[in-house]
């Protein structure tokens, strides 16, 4: 039963009050036509809960922007939305078209800084893989009553392949329920090729200002956390406090081995107590056993990355060394689930903190 504007409504009550359900929730499709945004496509999702987000079918159905009651939940880079035809795979040129947004999905066979894999015929691996520039096929969107809930769903499939090599296909569905400020993502990756293939999937989510601000807090229950340069263990006081923008660029990356609750789910939160606003992540540890955290507190590119993955963001060699590099046999598949939601007010923030144990 949807809860809107401080009260619960039945399906019939809502249908009595609106002409069309798009008055309170809907997905509107369009095209982006200016400059390098051409080809990205657009699916604008609105929910009377206050949540609104933009999905780009031309960019792997990633989320390029998201707001809650007018406040941005994510960082958007100066590139803006960029269509897939403008992809530059050499070295770090992935960043020339990286809007980051609420979600940029990295993979499917590589995540990390550019490297060459000597165990795969010296394959050159570009920054964070190719997935985020692959346009989706069989794209759909719909809104329908499912019992007492009105649910918006959108989806499609992306195939990463090469003629004489791997062929992995991701099928994605994204959903949100009327009255909830929550996005749920369900991905399935299948190896359609004739040979085994590495599988590296990372959900590069990117909170930004005003949620991300000096004094904000990261909530994470980690059994072990290491930093990226020396692979040494660090304590919580190093990575839980958010600093303001700095004059000099400095990156910090931490790899968490998070604890799960009794159901096997990991919960992570970013809380801005001054605004009474938070963003949370929930995902099965069995599917996404590592949490990567990126801090880039620089003027003009003030962003943090909360990045659940089946691997670390430190490349194929690092994951092979640490035993976290997965491989899919021909015909084999993996499923991934990620939930992101808004925490509005002290009550919801407190309840979430208590749920973490």
Short mmCIF file of C-alpha atoms in Angstrom, two decimals:
data_model
loop_
_atom_site.label_atom_id
_atom_site.label_comp_id
_atom_site.label_asym_id
_atom_site.label_seq_id
_atom_site.Cartn_x
_atom_site.Cartn_y
_atom_site.Cartn_z
CA UNK A 1 0.00 0.00 0.00
CA UNK A 2 1.60 3.31 -1.07
CA UNK A 3 2.40 5.85 1.62
CA UNK A 4 2.34 9.38 0.23
CA UNK A 5 2.37 12.80 1.86
CA UNK A 6 2.09 11.42 5.37
CA UNK A 7 -0.70 8.86 4.92
CA UNK A 8 -1.43 5.45 3.40
CA UNK A 9 -3.57 5.06 0.29
CA UNK A 10 -5.31 2.05 -1.19
CA UNK A 11 -5.16 1.35 -4.89
CA UNK A 12 -8.75 2.49 -5.30
CA UNK A 13 -8.17 5.72 -3.38
CA UNK A 14 -5.27 6.66 -5.64
CA UNK A 15 -7.21 5.78 -8.77
CA UNK A 16 -10.04 8.01 -7.53
CA UNK A 17 -7.63 10.92 -7.04
CA UNK A 18 -5.60 10.90 -10.28
CA UNK A 19 -6.45 10.87 -13.96
CA UNK A 20 -3.43 8.82 -14.98
CA UNK A 21 -0.83 7.10 -12.80
CA UNK A 22 1.87 9.25 -14.39
CA UNK A 23 0.55 11.97 -12.08
CA UNK A 24 2.31 10.19 -9.20
CA UNK A 25 4.77 7.75 -10.81
CA UNK A 26 6.02 7.01 -14.27
CA UNK A 27 8.83 6.44 -16.75
CA UNK A 28 9.11 8.83 -19.65
CA UNK A 29 11.42 8.03 -22.57
CA UNK A 30 13.17 10.55 -24.76
CA UNK A 31 16.30 11.41 -26.70
CA UNK A 32 19.28 13.59 -25.85
CA UNK A 33 20.35 15.59 -28.90
CA UNK A 34 22.94 18.17 -27.82
CA UNK A 35 26.63 17.64 -28.55
CA UNK A 36 28.24 14.47 -27.26
CA UNK A 37 25.12 13.40 -25.36
CA UNK A 38 23.63 12.16 -28.63
CA UNK A 39 22.90 8.44 -28.56
CA UNK A 40 22.73 8.12 -24.79
CA UNK A 41 18.93 8.03 -24.77
CA UNK A 42 16.90 8.91 -21.69
CA UNK A 43 14.45 7.22 -19.35
CA UNK A 44 13.21 9.69 -16.74
CA UNK A 45 11.75 7.97 -13.66
CA UNK A 46 9.53 9.94 -11.27
CA UNK A 47 8.02 8.86 -7.96
CA UNK A 48 5.76 10.98 -5.74
CA UNK A 49 7.92 9.85 -2.82
CA UNK A 50 10.29 12.62 -3.95
CA UNK A 51 12.73 10.34 -5.78
CA UNK A 52 13.60 11.10 -9.39
CA UNK A 53 16.35 9.55 -11.48
CA UNK A 54 17.60 9.41 -15.08
CA UNK A 55 18.58 6.15 -16.77
CA UNK A 56 20.54 6.08 -20.04
CA UNK A 57 19.71 3.04 -22.23
CA UNK A 58 22.57 3.98 -24.56
CA UNK A 59 24.97 3.66 -21.62
CA UNK A 60 24.23 0.22 -20.17
CA UNK A 61 21.09 1.44 -18.37
CA UNK A 62 23.23 3.28 -15.83
CA UNK A 63 21.84 6.09 -13.66
CA UNK A 64 23.31 9.42 -14.74
CA UNK A 65 21.44 11.62 -12.26
CA UNK A 66 19.25 11.25 -9.17
CA UNK A 67 17.51 13.72 -6.87
CA UNK A 68 15.37 13.56 -3.76
CA UNK A 69 13.00 16.45 -3.11
CA UNK A 70 15.16 18.61 -5.33
CA UNK A 71 18.49 17.67 -3.72
CA UNK A 72 21.06 15.85 -5.83
CA UNK A 73 22.10 12.48 -4.46
CA UNK A 74 25.11 12.08 -6.74
CA UNK A 75 28.11 13.68 -8.37
CA UNK A 76 27.96 14.60 -12.05
CA UNK A 77 31.21 15.27 -13.86
CA UNK A 78 31.87 18.06 -16.34
CA UNK A 79 31.48 15.63 -19.25
CA UNK A 80 27.73 15.57 -18.76
CA UNK A 81 25.83 12.72 -20.38
CA UNK A 82 27.87 11.21 -23.23
CA UNK A 83 26.67 8.84 -25.94
CA UNK A 84 28.37 5.47 -26.57
CA UNK A 85 29.82 6.51 -29.95
CA UNK A 86 32.25 8.81 -28.14
CA UNK A 87 33.92 6.02 -26.15
CA UNK A 88 37.73 6.22 -26.12
CA UNK A 89 39.13 2.93 -24.75
CA UNK A 90 42.82 3.86 -24.61
CA UNK A 91 44.42 4.18 -21.18
CA UNK A 92 42.43 6.50 -18.94
CA UNK A 93 40.34 8.00 -21.77
CA UNK A 94 37.27 6.22 -20.32
CA UNK A 95 37.06 9.34 -18.15
CA UNK A 96 36.43 11.60 -21.17
CA UNK A 97 32.86 10.34 -21.22
CA UNK A 98 32.34 9.38 -17.60
CA UNK A 99 29.42 11.28 -16.06
CA UNK A 100 29.71 9.00 -12.97
CA UNK A 101 26.17 9.86 -11.75
CA UNK A 102 24.45 7.70 -9.19
CA UNK A 103 25.56 4.50 -10.95
CA UNK A 104 28.26 3.63 -13.45
CA UNK A 105 28.57 -0.14 -13.86
CA UNK A 106 32.12 -1.40 -14.40
CA UNK A 107 33.05 -4.70 -16.05
CA UNK A 108 32.28 -7.22 -17.37
CA UNK A 109 35.69 -8.84 -17.73
CA UNK A 110 37.78 -6.10 -16.14
CA UNK A 111 37.62 -3.50 -13.37
CA UNK A 112 40.53 -1.27 -12.38
CA UNK A 113 43.30 0.93 -13.73
CA UNK A 114 44.56 0.04 -17.23
CA UNK A 115 46.79 -3.02 -17.29
CA UNK A 116 47.96 -5.86 -19.51
CA UNK A 117 47.09 -9.44 -18.57
CA UNK A 118 49.98 -11.83 -19.38
CA UNK A 119 47.74 -14.83 -18.64
CA UNK A 120 45.28 -13.76 -21.37
CA UNK A 121 47.71 -13.33 -24.30
CA UNK A 122 48.76 -9.87 -23.04
CA UNK A 123 45.23 -8.54 -23.45
CA UNK A 124 45.15 -4.76 -22.99
CA UNK A 125 42.54 -3.88 -20.41
CA UNK A 126 41.12 -0.32 -20.44
CA UNK A 127 40.07 1.58 -17.33
CA UNK A 128 37.07 -0.11 -15.65
CA UNK A 129 36.17 -2.20 -18.68
CA UNK A 130 33.79 -1.57 -21.58
CA UNK A 131 30.35 -2.25 -20.13
CA UNK A 132 29.32 1.29 -19.25
CA UNK A 133 29.57 2.36 -22.92
CA UNK A 134 27.53 -0.54 -24.33
CA UNK A 135 23.99 0.39 -25.49
CA UNK A 136 21.18 -1.81 -24.22
CA UNK A 137 19.00 -3.96 -26.48
CA UNK A 138 15.39 -5.07 -25.95
CA UNK A 139 14.80 -2.03 -23.75
CA UNK A 140 11.45 -1.83 -21.99
CA UNK A 141 9.65 0.25 -19.37
CA UNK A 142 6.32 -0.18 -17.69
CA UNK A 143 4.28 0.70 -14.64
CA UNK A 144 1.65 -1.63 -13.20
CA UNK A 145 -0.15 -2.58 -10.02
CA UNK A 146 1.34 -5.68 -8.42
CA UNK A 147 -1.05 -6.48 -5.61
CA UNK A 148 -1.26 -3.39 -3.40
CA UNK A 149 1.90 -1.82 -4.86
CA UNK A 150 2.32 0.26 -7.99
CA UNK A 151 5.70 -0.77 -9.43
CA UNK A 152 7.80 0.88 -12.12
CA UNK A 153 10.14 -1.44 -14.01
CA UNK A 154 12.66 -0.89 -16.78
CA UNK A 155 15.30 -3.10 -18.29
CA UNK A 156 17.27 -4.45 -21.20
CA UNK A 157 20.41 -6.42 -21.99
CA UNK A 158 24.02 -5.55 -22.83
CA UNK A 159 26.44 -7.89 -24.57
CA UNK A 160 30.23 -7.53 -24.31
CA UNK A 161 31.96 -9.66 -26.92
CA UNK A 162 34.77 -10.02 -29.42
CA UNK A 163 34.80 -12.29 -32.47
CA UNK A 164 37.57 -14.62 -31.33
CA UNK A 165 37.11 -14.32 -27.60
CA UNK A 166 34.69 -13.88 -24.75
CA UNK A 167 30.94 -13.20 -24.99
CA UNK A 168 29.22 -12.12 -21.78
CA UNK A 169 25.68 -10.80 -21.62
CA UNK A 170 24.15 -8.81 -18.77
CA UNK A 171 20.37 -8.71 -18.41
CA UNK A 172 19.29 -5.83 -16.17
CA UNK A 173 16.04 -4.92 -14.50
CA UNK A 174 15.60 -1.83 -12.35
CA UNK A 175 12.51 -1.09 -10.26
CA UNK A 176 11.01 1.37 -7.81
CA UNK A 177 7.72 1.24 -5.90
CA UNK A 178 5.32 4.17 -5.60
CA UNK A 179 5.74 5.81 -2.20
CA UNK A 180 9.22 4.36 -1.60
CA UNK A 181 12.48 6.23 -2.17
CA UNK A 182 14.29 3.04 -3.17
CA UNK A 183 15.90 1.75 -6.38
CA UNK A 184 16.33 -2.01 -6.78
CA UNK A 185 18.66 -3.47 -9.41
CA UNK A 186 18.73 -7.10 -10.50
CA UNK A 187 21.44 -8.13 -12.95
CA UNK A 188 22.16 -11.50 -14.48
CA UNK A 189 25.41 -12.16 -16.35
CA UNK A 190 25.73 -15.23 -18.59
CA UNK A 191 28.70 -16.57 -20.51
CA UNK A 192 27.43 -17.11 -24.06
CA UNK A 193 30.88 -17.94 -25.41
CA UNK A 194 32.64 -21.24 -25.99
CA UNK A 195 35.41 -20.68 -23.44
CA UNK A 196 35.68 -19.69 -19.78
CA UNK A 197 35.84 -15.93 -19.20
CA UNK A 198 36.86 -13.70 -16.28
CA UNK A 199 33.91 -12.03 -14.55
CA UNK A 200 34.52 -8.70 -12.85
CA UNK A 201 31.48 -6.60 -11.89
CA UNK A 202 31.55 -3.45 -9.80
CA UNK A 203 28.73 -1.00 -9.04
CA UNK A 204 30.47 2.40 -9.06
CA UNK A 205 27.93 4.52 -7.15
CA UNK A 206 28.93 8.12 -6.59
CA UNK A 207 27.32 10.24 -3.88
CA UNK A 208 27.98 13.97 -4.21
CA UNK A 209 27.10 17.32 -2.66
CA UNK A 210 24.91 18.27 -0.80
CA UNK A 211 24.63 14.76 0.68
CA UNK A 212 28.42 14.45 0.56
CA UNK A 213 29.80 17.28 2.66
CA UNK A 214 32.29 17.96 5.43
CA UNK A 215 31.12 16.14 8.55
CA UNK A 216 29.10 13.45 6.76
CA UNK A 217 29.59 9.90 8.07
CA UNK A 218 30.11 6.56 6.35
CA UNK A 219 28.39 3.65 8.08
CA UNK A 220 30.02 0.31 7.32
CA UNK A 221 30.58 -2.82 9.38
CA UNK A 222 33.86 -4.20 8.07
CA UNK A 223 35.76 -7.18 9.41
CA UNK A 224 38.90 -6.05 7.54
CA UNK A 225 39.79 -2.94 5.55
CA UNK A 226 42.95 -2.33 3.54
CA UNK A 227 44.19 0.73 1.67
CA UNK A 228 45.19 0.50 -1.95
CA UNK A 229 48.82 1.60 -2.17
CA UNK A 230 50.50 -0.70 0.37
CA UNK A 231 47.63 -3.16 0.89
CA UNK A 232 47.89 -2.52 4.64
CA UNK A 233 45.07 -2.78 7.18
CA UNK A 234 43.56 0.52 8.35
CA UNK A 235 41.16 1.41 11.18
CA UNK A 236 37.67 2.90 10.90
CA UNK A 237 38.69 6.43 11.91
CA UNK A 238 40.63 6.67 8.63
CA UNK A 239 37.72 6.08 6.23
CA UNK A 240 34.44 6.94 8.01
CA UNK A 241 34.79 10.74 8.19
CA UNK A 242 34.10 12.96 5.17
CA UNK A 243 36.31 16.02 4.64
CA UNK A 244 35.51 19.12 2.60
CA UNK A 245 37.03 19.96 -0.81
CA UNK A 246 40.81 20.29 -0.93
CA UNK A 247 43.07 22.43 -3.10
CA UNK A 248 45.26 19.54 -4.18
CA UNK A 249 43.94 16.36 -5.77
CA UNK A 250 44.32 13.31 -3.59
CA UNK A 251 42.75 9.88 -4.00
CA UNK A 252 42.19 7.35 -1.26
CA UNK A 253 40.86 3.87 -2.01
CA UNK A 254 39.91 1.30 0.61
CA UNK A 255 38.85 -2.31 0.13
CA UNK A 256 36.40 -3.54 2.76
CA UNK A 257 35.53 -7.14 3.59
CA UNK A 258 32.10 -6.29 5.00
CA UNK A 259 30.10 -8.22 7.56
CA UNK A 260 26.61 -9.41 6.67
CA UNK A 261 23.44 -9.61 8.75
CA UNK A 262 21.59 -12.84 9.56
CA UNK A 263 20.04 -12.87 6.11
CA UNK A 264 23.42 -12.56 4.46
CA UNK A 265 22.96 -8.91 3.43
CA UNK A 266 25.52 -6.14 3.74
CA UNK A 267 24.28 -2.69 4.74
CA UNK A 268 26.21 0.52 4.10
CA UNK A 269 25.12 4.10 4.70
CA UNK A 270 26.27 7.66 4.07
CA UNK A 271 24.65 10.13 6.47
CA UNK A 272 24.58 13.92 6.52
CA UNK A 273 23.30 14.75 10.00
CA UNK A 274 23.05 18.48 9.27
CA UNK A 275 20.58 17.82 6.45
CA UNK A 276 18.92 14.88 8.20
CA UNK A 277 19.53 12.94 4.99
CA UNK A 278 21.22 9.69 4.14
CA UNK A 279 21.70 7.19 1.35
CA UNK A 280 21.95 3.47 1.98
CA UNK A 281 23.08 0.41 0.06
CA UNK A 282 22.02 -3.19 0.66
CA UNK A 283 23.33 -6.24 -1.20
CA UNK A 284 23.96 -9.97 -0.62
CA UNK A 285 27.54 -10.59 0.51
CA UNK A 286 27.50 -13.93 -1.31
CA UNK A 287 27.08 -12.08 -4.62
CA UNK A 288 29.15 -8.96 -3.87
CA UNK A 289 31.73 -9.91 -1.23
CA UNK A 290 33.88 -6.77 -1.48
CA UNK A 291 33.09 -3.11 -0.91
CA UNK A 292 35.40 -0.60 -2.53
CA UNK A 293 35.45 2.95 -1.18
CA UNK A 294 36.92 5.83 -3.17
CA UNK A 295 37.52 9.29 -1.74
CA UNK A 296 38.26 12.17 -4.11
CA UNK A 297 37.75 15.29 -2.03
CA UNK A 298 39.05 17.82 -4.56
CA UNK A 299 37.67 21.20 -5.61
CA UNK A 300 35.41 20.82 -8.65
CA UNK A 301 35.51 17.02 -8.55
CA UNK A 302 34.21 16.49 -5.02
CA UNK A 303 32.99 12.90 -5.00
CA UNK A 304 33.09 9.63 -3.13
CA UNK A 305 32.63 6.17 -4.58
CA UNK A 306 30.71 3.45 -2.74
CA UNK A 307 31.42 0.44 -4.92
CA UNK A 308 30.11 -3.06 -4.13
CA UNK A 309 31.66 -5.70 -6.36
CA UNK A 310 32.48 -9.34 -6.84
CA UNK A 311 36.05 -8.03 -7.06
CA UNK A 312 38.14 -5.09 -5.93
CA UNK A 313 38.62 -1.99 -8.09
CA UNK A 314 42.36 -2.67 -8.21
CA UNK A 315 42.61 -4.70 -11.39
CA UNK A 316 42.81 -8.28 -12.58
CA UNK A 317 46.30 -9.00 -11.24
CA UNK A 318 45.37 -7.84 -7.71
CA UNK A 319 42.21 -9.94 -7.68
CA UNK A 320 44.00 -12.99 -9.07
CA UNK A 321 46.65 -12.64 -6.34
CA UNK A 322 44.03 -12.33 -3.57
CA UNK A 323 41.78 -15.13 -4.84
CA UNK A 324 38.88 -12.82 -5.72
CA UNK A 325 38.92 -13.21 -9.52
CA UNK A 326 35.83 -15.12 -10.66
CA UNK A 327 35.56 -17.07 -13.87
CA UNK A 328 32.40 -18.08 -15.75
CA UNK A 329 32.31 -21.37 -17.61
CA UNK A 330 30.43 -21.53 -20.93
CA UNK A 331 26.69 -21.44 -20.23
CA UNK A 332 27.25 -20.46 -16.60
CA UNK A 333 25.61 -17.38 -15.09
CA UNK A 334 25.74 -15.18 -11.99
CA UNK A 335 23.09 -12.95 -10.46
CA UNK A 336 23.61 -9.68 -8.62
CA UNK A 337 21.18 -7.64 -6.52
CA UNK A 338 21.69 -4.10 -5.29
CA UNK A 339 19.28 -1.87 -3.39
CA UNK A 340 19.85 1.87 -2.92
CA UNK A 341 17.50 4.05 -0.89
CA UNK A 342 17.07 7.40 0.81
CA UNK A 343 17.08 7.86 4.58
CA UNK A 344 14.90 10.88 5.35
CA UNK A 345 15.16 12.30 8.86
CA UNK A 346 16.62 11.25 12.20
CA UNK A 347 14.09 8.46 12.70
CA UNK A 348 14.97 6.62 9.48
CA UNK A 349 18.69 7.23 9.97
CA UNK A 350 18.55 5.90 13.53
CA UNK A 351 16.58 2.82 12.48
CA UNK A 352 19.13 2.06 9.77
CA UNK A 353 22.06 2.42 12.15
CA UNK A 354 20.39 0.02 14.59
CA UNK A 355 19.78 -2.49 11.78
CA UNK A 356 23.54 -2.66 11.22
CA UNK A 357 24.03 -4.10 14.71
#
